[in-house]
XYZ file of C-alpha atoms in Angstrom:
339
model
C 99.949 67.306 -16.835
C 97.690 65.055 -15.737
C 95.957 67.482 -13.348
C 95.420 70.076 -16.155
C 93.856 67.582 -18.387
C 91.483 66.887 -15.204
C 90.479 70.380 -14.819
C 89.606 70.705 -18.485
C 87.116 68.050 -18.381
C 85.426 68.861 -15.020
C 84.906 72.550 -16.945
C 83.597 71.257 -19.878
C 81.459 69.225 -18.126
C 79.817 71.887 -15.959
C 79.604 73.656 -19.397
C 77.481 71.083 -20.627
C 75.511 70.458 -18.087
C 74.999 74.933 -17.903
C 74.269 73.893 -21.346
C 71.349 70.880 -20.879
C 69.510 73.571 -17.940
C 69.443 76.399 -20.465
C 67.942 74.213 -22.961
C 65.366 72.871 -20.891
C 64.466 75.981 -19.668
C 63.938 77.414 -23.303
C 61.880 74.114 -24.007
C 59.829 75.392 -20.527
C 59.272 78.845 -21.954
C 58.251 77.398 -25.130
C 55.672 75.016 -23.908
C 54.367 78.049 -21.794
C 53.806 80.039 -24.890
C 52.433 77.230 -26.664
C 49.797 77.050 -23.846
C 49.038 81.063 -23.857
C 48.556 81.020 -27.601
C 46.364 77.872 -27.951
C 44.775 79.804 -25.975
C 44.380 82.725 -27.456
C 43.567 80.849 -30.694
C 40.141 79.276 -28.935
C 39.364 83.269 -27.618
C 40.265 84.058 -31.918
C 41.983 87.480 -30.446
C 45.488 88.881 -31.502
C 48.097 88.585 -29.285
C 49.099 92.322 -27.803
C 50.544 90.900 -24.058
C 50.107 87.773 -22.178
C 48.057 89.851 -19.797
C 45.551 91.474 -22.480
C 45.020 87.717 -23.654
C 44.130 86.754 -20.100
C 41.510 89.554 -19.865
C 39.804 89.355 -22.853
C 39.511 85.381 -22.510
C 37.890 86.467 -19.123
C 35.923 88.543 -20.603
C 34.606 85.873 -23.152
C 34.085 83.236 -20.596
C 32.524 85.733 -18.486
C 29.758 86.590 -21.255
C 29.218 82.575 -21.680
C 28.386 81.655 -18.080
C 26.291 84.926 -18.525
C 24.168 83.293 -21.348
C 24.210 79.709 -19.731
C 23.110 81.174 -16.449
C 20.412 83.123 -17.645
C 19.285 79.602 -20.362
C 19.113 77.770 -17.307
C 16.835 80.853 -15.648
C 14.540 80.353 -18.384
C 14.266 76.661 -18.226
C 13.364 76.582 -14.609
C 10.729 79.309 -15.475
C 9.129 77.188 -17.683
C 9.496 73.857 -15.451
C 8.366 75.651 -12.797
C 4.867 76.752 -14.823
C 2.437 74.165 -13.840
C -0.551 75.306 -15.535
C -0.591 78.293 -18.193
C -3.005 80.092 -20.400
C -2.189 77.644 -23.596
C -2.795 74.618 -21.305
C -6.115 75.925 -19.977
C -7.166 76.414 -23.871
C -6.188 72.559 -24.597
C -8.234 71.435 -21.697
C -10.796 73.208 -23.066
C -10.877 71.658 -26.450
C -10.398 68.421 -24.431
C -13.382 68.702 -22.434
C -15.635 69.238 -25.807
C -14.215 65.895 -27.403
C -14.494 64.270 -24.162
C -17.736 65.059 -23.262
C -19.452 64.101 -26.302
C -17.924 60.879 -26.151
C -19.626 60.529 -22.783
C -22.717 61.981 -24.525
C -22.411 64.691 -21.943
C -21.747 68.289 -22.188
C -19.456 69.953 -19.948
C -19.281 73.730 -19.160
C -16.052 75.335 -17.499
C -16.410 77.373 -13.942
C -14.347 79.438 -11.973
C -15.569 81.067 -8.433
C -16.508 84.266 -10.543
C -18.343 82.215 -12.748
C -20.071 79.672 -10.630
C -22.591 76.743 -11.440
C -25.893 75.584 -8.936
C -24.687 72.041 -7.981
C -27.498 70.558 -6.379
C -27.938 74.197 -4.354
C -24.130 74.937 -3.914
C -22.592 77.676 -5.881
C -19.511 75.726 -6.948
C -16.351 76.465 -7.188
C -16.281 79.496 -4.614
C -18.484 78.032 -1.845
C -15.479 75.603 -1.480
C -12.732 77.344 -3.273
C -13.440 81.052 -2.953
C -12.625 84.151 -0.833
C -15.837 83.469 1.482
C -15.887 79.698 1.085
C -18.194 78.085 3.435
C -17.671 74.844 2.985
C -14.629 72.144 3.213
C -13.452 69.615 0.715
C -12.873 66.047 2.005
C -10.980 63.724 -0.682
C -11.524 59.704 -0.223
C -13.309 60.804 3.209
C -10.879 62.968 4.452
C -10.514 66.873 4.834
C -8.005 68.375 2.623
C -7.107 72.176 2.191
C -7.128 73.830 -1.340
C -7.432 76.609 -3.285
C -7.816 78.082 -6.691
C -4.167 78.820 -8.550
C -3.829 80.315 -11.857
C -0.723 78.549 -12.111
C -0.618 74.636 -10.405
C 0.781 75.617 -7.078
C -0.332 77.557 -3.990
C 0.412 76.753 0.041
C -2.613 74.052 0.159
C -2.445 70.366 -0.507
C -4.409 70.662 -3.754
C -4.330 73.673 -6.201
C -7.504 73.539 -8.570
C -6.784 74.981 -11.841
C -10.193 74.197 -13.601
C -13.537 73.204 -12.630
C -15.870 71.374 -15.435
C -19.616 70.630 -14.652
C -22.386 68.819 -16.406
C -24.907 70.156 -14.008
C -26.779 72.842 -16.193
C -26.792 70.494 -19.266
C -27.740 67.449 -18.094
C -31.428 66.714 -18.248
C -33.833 64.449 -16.373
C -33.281 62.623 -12.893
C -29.533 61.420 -14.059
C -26.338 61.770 -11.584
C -24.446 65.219 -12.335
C -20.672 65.186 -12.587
C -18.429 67.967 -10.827
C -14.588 67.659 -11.787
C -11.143 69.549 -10.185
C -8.596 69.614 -12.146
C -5.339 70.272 -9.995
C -2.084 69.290 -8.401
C -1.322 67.497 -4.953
C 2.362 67.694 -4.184
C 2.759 69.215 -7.843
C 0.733 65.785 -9.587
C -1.803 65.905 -11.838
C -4.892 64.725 -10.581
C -8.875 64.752 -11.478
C -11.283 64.815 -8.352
C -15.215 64.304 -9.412
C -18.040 64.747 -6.820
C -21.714 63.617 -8.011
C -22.659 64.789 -3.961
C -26.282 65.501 -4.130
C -26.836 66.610 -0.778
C -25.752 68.241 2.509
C -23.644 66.624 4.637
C -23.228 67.050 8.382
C -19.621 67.716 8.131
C -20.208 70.479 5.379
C -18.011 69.448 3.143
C -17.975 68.474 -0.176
C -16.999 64.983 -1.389
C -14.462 64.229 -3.793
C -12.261 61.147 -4.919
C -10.108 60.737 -8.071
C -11.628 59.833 -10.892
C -11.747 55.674 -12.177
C -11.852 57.104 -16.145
C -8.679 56.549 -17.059
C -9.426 58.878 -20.345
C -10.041 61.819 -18.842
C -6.748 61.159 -16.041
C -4.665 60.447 -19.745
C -5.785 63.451 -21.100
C -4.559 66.598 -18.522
C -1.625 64.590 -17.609
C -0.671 64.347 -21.210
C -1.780 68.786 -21.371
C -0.154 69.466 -18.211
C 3.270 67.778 -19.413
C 2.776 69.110 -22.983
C 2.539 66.324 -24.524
C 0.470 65.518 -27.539
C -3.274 64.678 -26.657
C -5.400 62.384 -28.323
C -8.738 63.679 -29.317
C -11.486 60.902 -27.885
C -13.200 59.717 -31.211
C -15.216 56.901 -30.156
C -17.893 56.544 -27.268
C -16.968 54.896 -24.620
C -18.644 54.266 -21.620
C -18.189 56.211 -18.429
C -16.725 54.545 -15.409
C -17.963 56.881 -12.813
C -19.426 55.124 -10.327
C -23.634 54.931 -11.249
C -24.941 53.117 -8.651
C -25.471 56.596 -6.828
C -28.031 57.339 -4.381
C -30.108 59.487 -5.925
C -31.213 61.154 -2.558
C -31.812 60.318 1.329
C -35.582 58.908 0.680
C -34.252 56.443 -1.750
C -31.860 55.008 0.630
C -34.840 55.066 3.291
C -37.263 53.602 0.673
C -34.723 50.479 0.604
C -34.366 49.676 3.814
C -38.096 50.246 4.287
C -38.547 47.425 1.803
C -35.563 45.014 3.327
C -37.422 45.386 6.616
C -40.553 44.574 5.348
C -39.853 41.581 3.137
C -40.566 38.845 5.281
C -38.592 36.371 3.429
C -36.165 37.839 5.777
C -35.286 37.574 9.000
C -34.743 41.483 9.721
C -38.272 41.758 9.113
C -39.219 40.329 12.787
C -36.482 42.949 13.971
C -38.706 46.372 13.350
C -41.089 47.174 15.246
C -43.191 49.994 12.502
C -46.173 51.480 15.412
C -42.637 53.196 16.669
C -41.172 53.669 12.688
C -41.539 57.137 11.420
C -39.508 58.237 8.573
C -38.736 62.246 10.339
C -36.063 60.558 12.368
C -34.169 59.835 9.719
C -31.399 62.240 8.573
C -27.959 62.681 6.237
C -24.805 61.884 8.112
C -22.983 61.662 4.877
C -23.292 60.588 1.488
C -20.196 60.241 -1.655
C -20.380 57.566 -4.624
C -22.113 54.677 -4.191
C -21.952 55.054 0.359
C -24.872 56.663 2.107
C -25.044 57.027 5.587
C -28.234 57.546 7.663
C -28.568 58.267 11.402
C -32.055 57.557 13.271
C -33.105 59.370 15.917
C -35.051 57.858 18.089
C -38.975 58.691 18.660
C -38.006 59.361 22.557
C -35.658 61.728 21.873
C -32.931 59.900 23.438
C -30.455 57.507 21.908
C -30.647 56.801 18.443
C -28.237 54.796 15.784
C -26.564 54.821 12.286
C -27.297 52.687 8.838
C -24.292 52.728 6.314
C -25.911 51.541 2.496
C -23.563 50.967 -0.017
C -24.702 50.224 -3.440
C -23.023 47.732 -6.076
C -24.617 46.725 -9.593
C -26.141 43.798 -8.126
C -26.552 44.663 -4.517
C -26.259 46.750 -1.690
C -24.581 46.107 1.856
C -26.037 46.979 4.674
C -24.179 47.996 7.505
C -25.939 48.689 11.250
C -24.239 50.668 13.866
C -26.392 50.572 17.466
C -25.489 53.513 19.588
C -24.698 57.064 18.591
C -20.864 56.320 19.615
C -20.888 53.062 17.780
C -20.284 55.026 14.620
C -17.895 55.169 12.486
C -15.478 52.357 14.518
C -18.284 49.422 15.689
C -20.571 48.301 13.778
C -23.066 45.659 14.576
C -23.492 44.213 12.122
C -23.976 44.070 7.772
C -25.690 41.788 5.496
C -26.294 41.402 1.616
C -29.562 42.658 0.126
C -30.540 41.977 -3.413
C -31.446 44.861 -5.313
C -34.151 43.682 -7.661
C -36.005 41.944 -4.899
C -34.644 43.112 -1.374
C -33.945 39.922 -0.089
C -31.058 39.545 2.399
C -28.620 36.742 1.436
């Protein structure tokens, strides 16, 4: 008796346990629909099959990465565009407000519209098809080009050229400005070069008026720009040279101030001022080599003018330049007297 009472409860118990593994598998199958129609609920389609579900919610996501992909095409189209159209208008209107601030007047150029700086036909003699000369930046000699849109394969892309050249009136410096990118940055070169150099190249260096470098880095990142409103003063360097002879006139007048010592140093019956030439001239740094009147030999004078002052720099031997110099003293400007 015992034994059948056994074998009862070992079948009930596999019963119950057939029992617990139905259930959960019913609370499996559940959960899985659950899933599918959640879903289908987020795709808001009717559920036909478990497999039309699955394709149209393909379909859906497919259409979305569509629309993100080609958002994110646009976006890099536009962070891509350095310079544009619209920009090139706000410089514009920039350029007015600026210059009158300066009390200047500024004209834009491109090389098929070209302005006579100081004999060059700027921007295509440098920037041009048929350019024939280079462009040094802080004394060094850079490659560029002119871009419509901030980039190109040289190390600056000019976008805009302004000039002051056929405004300004009288004997005062002219002001040549680049506007363009290096490594895809903003930047303002100005040249006030007013002659030939030996290298034949023209001179550049970024501008010190912190304005006008505000101002197209504010355009080119489309940001707001503040009109200028109020003179201010320019910070372009004016102690210029205005020319070779007035860099020769100076040292003629150093040399023959006998307050100072240099002045037993010259000897003038063998002084004549046709030996002197350009090596190279940018800002406020002028550099003269003399021949001498025997043909052979010859040496270099570096002037470089401050407010106050100008530095003198002596270089004895044609390979003594740029690397040895001999030697540099002070000279007042008002009364050329070496201190």
């Amino acid at each position: 008796m015992k034994k059948v009472i056994i074998g009862m409860g070992i079948c009930v118990g596999i019963l119950s346990l057939a029992g617990c593994s139905k259930n959960e598998t019913h609370a499996s199958h559940k959960n899985s629909k659950s899933t599918v129609h959640v879903s289908e609920t987020f795709s808001s389609t009717n559920k036909t099959s478990t497999t039309a579900t699955s394709g149209k919610n393909s379909s859906t996501s497919s259409t979305i990465a569509s629309s993100i992909a080609s958002s994110e095409s646009q976006e890099e189209l536009t962070i891509s565009s350095l310079w544009t159209t619209q920009k090139a208008s706000e410089l514009q209107q920039f350029m007015e407000s600026w210059g009158t601030t300066m009390k200047q007047t500024y004209r834009e150029y491109t090389p098929n519209n070209n302005v006579n700086f100081y004999g060059l036909q700027l921007p295509e003699a440098v920037l041009g098809s048929s350019k024939t000369w280079g462009i040094d930046v802080n004394d060094v000699a850079v490659s560029a080009e002119w871009s419509t849109t901030g980039e190109s394969s040289s190390e600056y892309s000019i976008v805009a050229v302004y000039s002051d050249a056929e405004t300004s009136s009288g004997s005062g410096a002219r002001h040549l400005y680049f506007f363009g990118f290096n490594n895809n940055q903003p930047v303002v070169l100005v040249s006030m070069q007013n002659q030939g150099m030996e290298d034949h190249a023209l001179h550049f260096k970024q501008t010190e008026n912190q304005a006008l470098t505000s101002g197209f880095q504010n355009i080119v990142a489309g940001q707001p720009v503040e009109q200028p409103t109020a003179a201010v003063e320019s910070i372009e360097p004016v102690n210029t040279w205005a020319s070779m002879d007035e860099a020769i006139q100076f040292y003629e007048d150093t040399y023959k101030n006998t307050a100072n010592e240099v002045s037993q140093q010259i000897l003038w019956a063998n002084y004549n001022r046709s030996c002197w030439s350009l090596t190279e001239q940018a800002g406020n740094r002028i550099v003269l080599h003399w021949r001498n009147i025997s043909g052979a030999g010859g040496s270099y004078v570096a002037f470089e003018k401050s407010a106050d002052h100008t530095t003198i720099t002596q270089y004895d031997g044609n390979n003594s330049y740029p690397n040895s110099p001999s030697k540099a003293f002070n000279v007042r400007n008002s009364d050329h007297t070496v201190y």
